[in-house]
């Protein structure tokens, strides 16, 4: 509960589905809508204390170019480009970035017809690798529905698992 | 299954039977139904009356002169809109409470149900030839059995976790093993007792195994798919939210390919934007 008390003074900013927010240093707590099989990605620059949070729903924008235009954050490929561009706009150096990932919940699916969570995770890892970025800490897959939080004051990344009362720390830089 | 019916009887805090929606469904099936009968029926439930008046006088309908007359409101909105409002008011009343056994906070089961219903209705709309209201209602009520079983599930919580995590059972399978009944069947039985039509009873009862819903496989498949889409989009709450079985049959019953699922997720995303504002579903901070 200590963590919760500390966050009370911070401005809280919801990052909805298919949304991303990048902010300069400040007293801000970013948090996602529950991720489901989507991916939450947090980036944080411990030097400038700028950071961002992103909630992608699907792997690839090629299925709907019109929607990718309107909501680039909906897809992993267009969303990652947008996230890094926004960070660059704030003069955040890519080599400073700590990257965290969560989400990609999976049902028990022997058919493979409903494997959106697994597919999302694979694609994210590949896209990050292409950018020379690696995931610092992750909580991905499994049966949980997660919400991701990034506290810009400290760079702490927390997870709230649906059905569980307390938040859990994913990483404390 | 007398034992299960006895169990339903014994549940404390069972919500009162919704009187309006099953009757309204019957009325709307008749040709040339007299609107005074609809007015008489919906005036039985104050929450429905309030919703209908609120909607009529909202900016959405841009009424020149506000009305407090229910007959006038029904005429302005039309029967389909009234039916949807009645369903929404009833669903909100039945499904909004926290269900501790399943780990649902206040409002979460309702939000899940609305997202699933919206998704299923969008699929139905795309495929055409379906009664979209029926698809919406059946899917909205798919998890009503959880309201009945929540207390019992709470009592076997640690065993339930063991069944799902260690033995890889779905939530419904674990319920069946530990309680003798799963939430889908419990919901079907409850709706049957509440005199909902057989197709809705069946779709709810078999929303995790649509092939078994014969002759209402399609309706059950819509409920199955709506439920999945809601989960994928994060509108699935509680402990082990993803302890669900993948059923390819749901797609084949509807003549869909797996690749269509992301398309419906995007459609649902757009629709939820409208719905969240209207049903005031959104935005509480998730930082607790």
XYZ file of C-alpha atoms in Angstrom:
461
model
C 0.000 0.000 0.000
C 3.032 2.242 0.316
C 3.268 2.487 -3.427
C -0.311 3.649 -3.609
C 0.197 6.441 -1.082
C 3.156 7.712 -2.997
C 1.169 7.962 -6.206
C -1.687 9.933 -4.745
C -0.203 13.306 -5.517
C 0.632 12.496 -9.120
C -1.578 13.423 -12.030
C -3.196 10.268 -13.377
C -3.439 9.779 -17.094
C -5.371 6.935 -18.738
C -3.917 5.371 -21.848
C -6.900 3.817 -23.602
C -7.003 0.919 -26.048
C -5.079 1.790 -29.219
C -3.646 4.845 -27.508
C -0.183 6.028 -26.513
C 1.058 8.860 -24.352
C 4.623 10.200 -24.094
C 5.402 12.836 -21.507
C 8.445 14.821 -20.385
C 9.572 14.513 -16.764
C 6.794 15.332 -14.338
C 4.565 14.153 -11.546
C 2.489 11.832 -13.705
C 1.209 8.306 -13.361
C 0.284 6.768 -16.702
C -1.951 3.701 -16.663
C -3.559 1.547 -19.348
C -7.027 0.172 -19.874
C -6.882 -3.560 -19.045
C -4.748 -5.090 -21.778
C -6.460 -8.412 -22.469
C -4.584 -10.043 -25.340
C -3.219 -6.633 -26.350
C 0.285 -5.457 -25.458
C 1.231 -2.728 -23.059
C 4.637 -1.183 -23.596
C 6.291 1.314 -21.265
C 9.419 3.260 -22.136
C 11.432 5.299 -19.664
C 14.556 7.388 -19.892
C 16.191 7.415 -16.450
C 18.374 10.355 -17.484
C 15.692 12.843 -18.522
C 12.895 11.036 -16.627
C 10.677 11.269 -19.673
C 8.607 8.242 -20.520
C 5.662 6.822 -22.338
C 3.009 4.168 -22.195
C 1.309 2.467 -25.125
C -1.544 -0.020 -25.490
C -1.597 -1.883 -28.792
C -4.472 -4.157 -29.741
C -3.270 -6.043 -32.833
C 0.028 -7.005 -34.504
C -0.008 -5.532 -37.959
C -1.531 -2.499 -39.660
C -1.676 -4.158 -43.071
C -5.158 -5.485 -42.226
C -6.616 -1.972 -42.164
C -4.668 0.988 -43.524
C -7.502 3.444 -42.861
C -7.645 2.577 -39.186
C -3.859 2.621 -38.908
C -3.987 6.197 -40.154
C -6.593 7.197 -37.574
C -5.164 5.107 -34.706
C -1.500 4.250 -35.337
C -1.200 2.988 -31.747
C -3.761 0.250 -32.485
C -1.118 -1.861 -34.245
C 2.310 -2.908 -33.044
C 4.191 -1.872 -36.189
C 2.703 1.597 -36.628
C 2.437 2.122 -32.855
C 6.111 1.439 -32.169
C 7.129 3.882 -34.888
C 4.830 6.506 -33.375
C 6.064 5.840 -29.832
C 9.708 6.246 -30.817
C 8.951 9.336 -32.868
C 7.200 10.987 -29.928
C 10.128 10.112 -27.658
C 12.500 11.547 -30.231
C 10.392 14.735 -30.360
C 11.209 15.121 -26.648
C 14.909 14.615 -27.409
C 14.945 11.321 -25.557
C 17.938 9.250 -26.634
C 16.965 5.809 -27.846
C 20.012 4.235 -26.204
C 18.811 5.488 -22.815
C 15.424 3.846 -23.075
C 14.308 1.153 -20.699
C 11.537 -0.891 -22.311
C 8.919 -2.935 -20.464
C 6.135 -5.126 -21.813
C 2.979 -6.660 -20.400
C -0.258 -8.226 -21.607
C -0.779 -10.770 -24.347
C -3.240 -12.829 -22.293
C -4.023 -16.205 -23.817
C -7.037 -18.466 -23.653
C -6.666 -22.255 -23.557
C -6.734 -22.748 -27.266
C -5.642 -25.987 -28.867
C -7.175 -24.860 -32.169
C -4.797 -21.909 -32.541
C -7.695 -19.873 -33.955
C -7.715 -17.436 -31.080
C -3.994 -16.920 -30.452
C -3.959 -13.136 -30.732
C -2.107 -12.716 -27.420
C 0.752 -15.030 -28.420
C 1.016 -13.505 -31.861
C 1.111 -9.983 -30.415
C 4.001 -10.902 -28.140
C 6.061 -12.516 -30.915
C 5.609 -9.563 -33.204
C 6.491 -7.039 -30.495
C 9.741 -8.799 -29.623
C 10.701 -8.911 -33.288
C 9.867 -5.239 -33.903
C 11.842 -4.131 -30.849
C 14.834 -6.217 -31.894
C 14.805 -4.506 -35.273
C 15.068 -1.195 -33.428
C 17.925 -2.506 -31.340
C 15.737 -2.400 -28.253
C 15.320 -5.187 -25.768
C 12.706 -5.726 -23.134
C 14.045 -4.912 -19.677
C 11.249 -6.685 -17.819
C 8.023 -8.310 -18.953
C 4.917 -10.047 -17.707
C 3.293 -11.601 -20.726
C 0.941 -14.447 -21.624
C -0.870 -16.684 -19.217
C -4.474 -16.396 -18.075
C -4.332 -12.938 -16.487
C -5.840 -9.675 -17.651
C -3.405 -6.915 -16.682
C -3.308 -3.171 -16.380
C 0.101 -1.493 -16.718
C 1.279 1.638 -14.923
C 4.306 3.863 -15.336
C 5.236 6.379 -12.645
C 7.309 9.051 -14.366
C 8.719 10.393 -11.092
C 10.536 7.164 -10.337
C 10.399 5.125 -13.522
C 8.662 2.396 -11.571
C 6.474 0.083 -13.667
C 3.599 -1.637 -11.928
C 0.964 -4.159 -12.889
C -2.546 -4.564 -11.659
C -3.856 -8.065 -12.278
C -7.621 -8.260 -12.643
C -9.179 -10.027 -9.670
C -6.250 -9.251 -7.390
C -6.479 -6.356 -4.972
C -2.892 -5.095 -4.947
C -0.611 -3.770 -7.612
C 2.627 -5.587 -8.226
C 5.937 -3.988 -9.109
C 7.309 -5.149 -12.454
C 10.485 -3.100 -12.235
C 12.056 -0.439 -10.085
C 14.983 1.174 -11.883
C -31.195 -31.757 -12.159
C -33.363 -31.023 -9.145
C -30.224 -30.436 -7.063
C -29.158 -27.469 -9.170
C -32.615 -25.928 -9.094
C -32.646 -26.381 -5.329
C -29.299 -24.666 -5.215
C -30.580 -21.722 -7.240
C -33.521 -21.516 -4.834
C -31.177 -21.394 -1.881
C -29.000 -18.581 -3.205
C -29.272 -15.472 -1.138
C -29.430 -12.140 -2.925
C -30.835 -13.676 -6.086
C -31.833 -10.707 -8.192
C -35.564 -10.250 -8.683
C -36.854 -11.653 -11.962
C -36.901 -9.110 -14.765
C -40.554 -8.848 -15.751
C -40.349 -6.517 -18.686
C -37.737 -7.854 -21.090
C -39.176 -11.368 -21.743
C -42.650 -9.861 -22.260
C -41.271 -7.126 -24.466
C -39.512 -9.708 -26.643
C -42.849 -11.461 -27.171
C -44.675 -8.216 -27.931
C -42.125 -7.035 -30.473
C -42.454 -10.273 -32.412
C -46.116 -9.535 -33.115
C -47.004 -7.538 -36.203
C -48.641 -4.150 -35.607
C -48.234 -4.155 -31.875
C -50.148 -1.406 -30.129
C -47.719 1.033 -28.523
C -49.980 1.509 -25.503
C -49.233 -2.118 -24.562
C -45.513 -1.384 -24.658
C -45.981 1.747 -22.582
C -48.012 -0.172 -20.024
C -45.356 -2.859 -19.828
C -42.266 -0.669 -19.465
C -43.968 1.569 -16.913
C -43.708 -1.439 -14.558
C -39.986 -0.795 -14.122
C -38.950 2.698 -13.082
C -35.348 2.241 -14.288
C -36.578 1.481 -17.805
C -39.011 4.391 -17.768
C -36.224 6.704 -16.637
C -33.882 5.451 -19.362
C -36.493 5.915 -22.071
C -37.279 9.471 -20.987
C -33.620 10.345 -20.586
C -32.805 9.069 -24.062
C -35.782 10.864 -25.638
C -34.717 14.147 -24.112
C -31.010 13.717 -24.787
C -29.052 15.768 -27.266
C -28.619 12.539 -29.246
C -32.256 12.751 -30.342
C -32.195 16.535 -30.435
C -35.800 16.861 -29.341
C -37.219 20.356 -29.835
C -39.428 20.099 -26.787
C -38.615 17.831 -23.851
C -41.282 15.375 -22.807
C -42.166 13.634 -19.574
C -44.886 11.604 -21.256
C -43.916 7.967 -21.689
C -46.310 7.387 -24.590
C -44.821 10.326 -26.436
C -41.297 9.112 -25.662
C -42.007 5.625 -27.017
C -43.466 7.094 -30.198
C -40.449 9.312 -30.729
C -37.854 6.635 -30.067
C -39.462 3.720 -31.842
C -39.920 0.191 -30.509
C -36.438 -1.083 -31.328
C -34.772 1.692 -29.404
C -37.128 1.177 -26.478
C -36.324 -2.507 -26.479
C -32.592 -1.801 -26.364
C -33.014 0.652 -23.509
C -35.148 -1.821 -21.579
C -32.517 -4.509 -22.069
C -29.735 -2.162 -21.001
C -31.588 -1.010 -17.875
C -32.397 -4.596 -16.921
C -28.888 -5.837 -17.623
C -27.359 -3.028 -15.582
C -29.603 -3.896 -12.641
C -28.787 -7.610 -12.806
C -25.076 -7.425 -13.576
C -23.593 -4.309 -11.980
C -22.856 -5.591 -8.487
C -19.408 -6.730 -7.433
C -19.096 -10.542 -7.459
C -16.394 -11.302 -4.966
C -16.113 -15.024 -5.727
C -15.036 -14.285 -9.272
C -12.932 -11.251 -8.374
C -15.252 -8.778 -10.120
C -15.315 -5.246 -8.760
C -18.448 -3.154 -8.919
C -19.427 -2.604 -12.560
C -16.916 -5.007 -14.121
C -19.299 -7.838 -14.981
C -21.615 -5.258 -16.530
C -18.851 -3.709 -18.596
C -17.753 -7.148 -19.782
C -21.327 -8.047 -20.701
C -21.894 -4.844 -22.660
C -18.606 -5.222 -24.560
C -19.433 -8.837 -25.432
C -22.967 -7.904 -26.523
C -21.713 -5.027 -28.657
C -19.130 -7.292 -30.311
C -21.665 -10.070 -30.977
C -24.146 -7.617 -32.426
C -21.497 -6.210 -34.766
C -20.696 -9.706 -35.993
C -24.412 -10.335 -36.568
C -24.757 -7.060 -38.414
C -21.864 -7.915 -40.702
C -23.196 -11.393 -41.460
C -26.754 -10.172 -41.940
C -30.031 -12.053 -41.726
C -30.012 -12.145 -37.924
C -32.213 -10.549 -35.320
C -29.518 -8.254 -33.918
C -31.540 -7.423 -30.812
C -31.780 -11.092 -29.996
C -28.028 -11.531 -30.437
C -27.405 -8.488 -28.235
C -29.709 -9.658 -25.458
C -28.485 -13.255 -25.405
C -24.858 -12.123 -25.256
C -25.565 -9.419 -22.692
C -26.927 -12.087 -20.354
C -24.344 -14.806 -21.086
C -22.655 -14.562 -17.675
C -25.782 -14.085 -15.559
C -25.013 -17.473 -13.947
C -21.973 -15.945 -12.280
C -24.288 -13.836 -10.156
C -25.728 -17.089 -8.809
C -22.492 -18.998 -8.388
C -20.270 -16.225 -7.045
C -20.779 -17.109 -3.412
C -20.163 -20.820 -3.992
C -17.077 -20.082 -6.082
C -15.717 -17.948 -3.271
C -15.884 -21.003 -1.008
C -13.748 -23.153 -3.319
C -11.433 -20.405 -4.533
C -8.080 -22.071 -3.872
C -9.244 -25.339 -5.443
C -10.513 -23.427 -8.437
C -7.113 -21.815 -8.939
C -5.502 -25.229 -8.683
C -7.842 -26.689 -11.307
C -7.206 -23.869 -13.752
C -3.507 -23.186 -13.223
C -2.162 -26.643 -12.477
C -4.643 -28.923 -14.238
C -5.288 -26.471 -17.076
C -9.051 -26.639 -16.736
C -11.156 -23.782 -18.009
C -13.148 -21.828 -15.453
C -16.384 -23.507 -16.559
C -14.796 -26.973 -16.347
C -13.421 -26.243 -12.877
C -16.833 -25.011 -11.694
C -18.500 -28.131 -13.029
C -15.993 -30.357 -11.261
C -16.045 -28.534 -7.934
C -19.669 -27.370 -7.751
C -21.479 -29.804 -10.033
C -22.647 -26.981 -12.259
C -20.954 -24.271 -14.293
C -22.026 -20.644 -14.631
C -23.289 -21.159 -18.181
C -25.752 -23.874 -17.158
C -26.732 -21.988 -13.997
C -27.466 -18.928 -16.131
C -29.516 -20.938 -18.617
C -31.583 -22.452 -15.813
C -32.174 -19.077 -14.222
C -33.335 -17.494 -17.495
C -35.572 -20.465 -18.183
C -37.181 -19.990 -14.802
C -37.575 -16.304 -15.631
C -39.498 -17.310 -18.771
C -36.976 -16.063 -21.303
C -37.439 -17.637 -24.747
C -35.785 -21.006 -25.408
C -33.243 -19.573 -27.860
C -31.812 -17.169 -25.267
C -31.816 -19.842 -22.567
C -29.916 -22.162 -24.883
C -27.416 -19.541 -26.082
C -26.519 -18.658 -22.489
C -26.409 -22.287 -21.366
C -24.011 -23.225 -24.174
C -22.016 -20.029 -24.631
C -18.811 -21.987 -23.915
C -19.762 -24.912 -26.187
C -21.975 -23.586 -28.969
C -22.150 -26.862 -30.905
C -24.239 -28.337 -28.092
C -26.870 -25.598 -28.384
C -28.803 -27.333 -31.183
C -31.081 -25.945 -32.658
C -29.764 -22.576 -31.483
C -26.111 -23.085 -32.374
C -25.824 -19.807 -34.218
C -27.075 -17.721 -31.327
C -24.745 -19.558 -28.927
C -21.855 -19.039 -31.358
C -22.516 -15.299 -31.373
C -22.443 -15.272 -27.580
C -19.223 -17.300 -27.608
C -17.516 -14.996 -30.071
C -18.735 -11.806 -28.372
C -17.360 -13.120 -25.092
C -13.972 -13.915 -26.663
C -13.679 -10.535 -28.343
C -14.501 -8.771 -25.066
C -11.719 -10.740 -23.341
C -9.177 -10.086 -26.075
C -9.889 -6.370 -25.815
C -9.360 -6.344 -22.062
C -13.035 -6.245 -21.128
C -12.705 -9.542 -19.284
C -12.263 -9.289 -15.563
C -11.781 -11.289 -12.421
C -9.428 -14.100 -11.457
C -7.791 -15.932 -14.357
C -9.811 -14.028 -16.882
C -8.441 -16.078 -19.784
C -9.297 -19.539 -18.441
C -11.483 -20.102 -21.499
C -11.475 -22.841 -24.129
C -10.847 -22.047 -27.764
C -13.737 -23.455 -29.798
C -13.143 -23.385 -33.522
C -16.742 -24.580 -33.924
C -17.976 -21.073 -33.037
C -16.316 -19.756 -36.174
C -17.410 -22.604 -38.436
C -21.039 -22.399 -37.230
C -21.067 -18.764 -38.322
C -19.062 -19.431 -41.482
C -16.188 -17.221 -40.326
C -12.435 -17.587 -40.681
C -10.067 -16.886 -37.753
C -8.691 -13.828 -39.573
C -12.060 -12.112 -39.172
C -11.653 -11.896 -35.392
C -9.237 -8.895 -35.478
C -11.639 -7.130 -37.838
C -14.458 -7.489 -35.329
C -12.165 -6.314 -32.533
C -11.529 -3.091 -34.438
C -15.260 -2.629 -35.083
C -15.955 -3.208 -31.403
C -13.249 -0.736 -30.419
C -14.990 1.993 -32.397
C -18.445 1.106 -31.136
C -17.316 0.991 -27.496
C -16.244 4.609 -27.750
C -19.856 5.567 -28.388
C -21.274 3.107 -25.876
C -18.900 3.962 -23.031
C -20.015 7.536 -23.052
C -23.660 6.630 -23.242
C -23.735 3.907 -20.606
C -21.198 5.763 -18.432
C -19.024 2.654 -18.371
C -15.652 4.287 -18.576
C -12.762 5.742 -16.877
C -12.264 4.903 -13.211
C -8.589 4.932 -12.316
C -7.149 1.440 -12.102
C -4.531 2.397 -9.579
C -6.031 0.883 -6.437
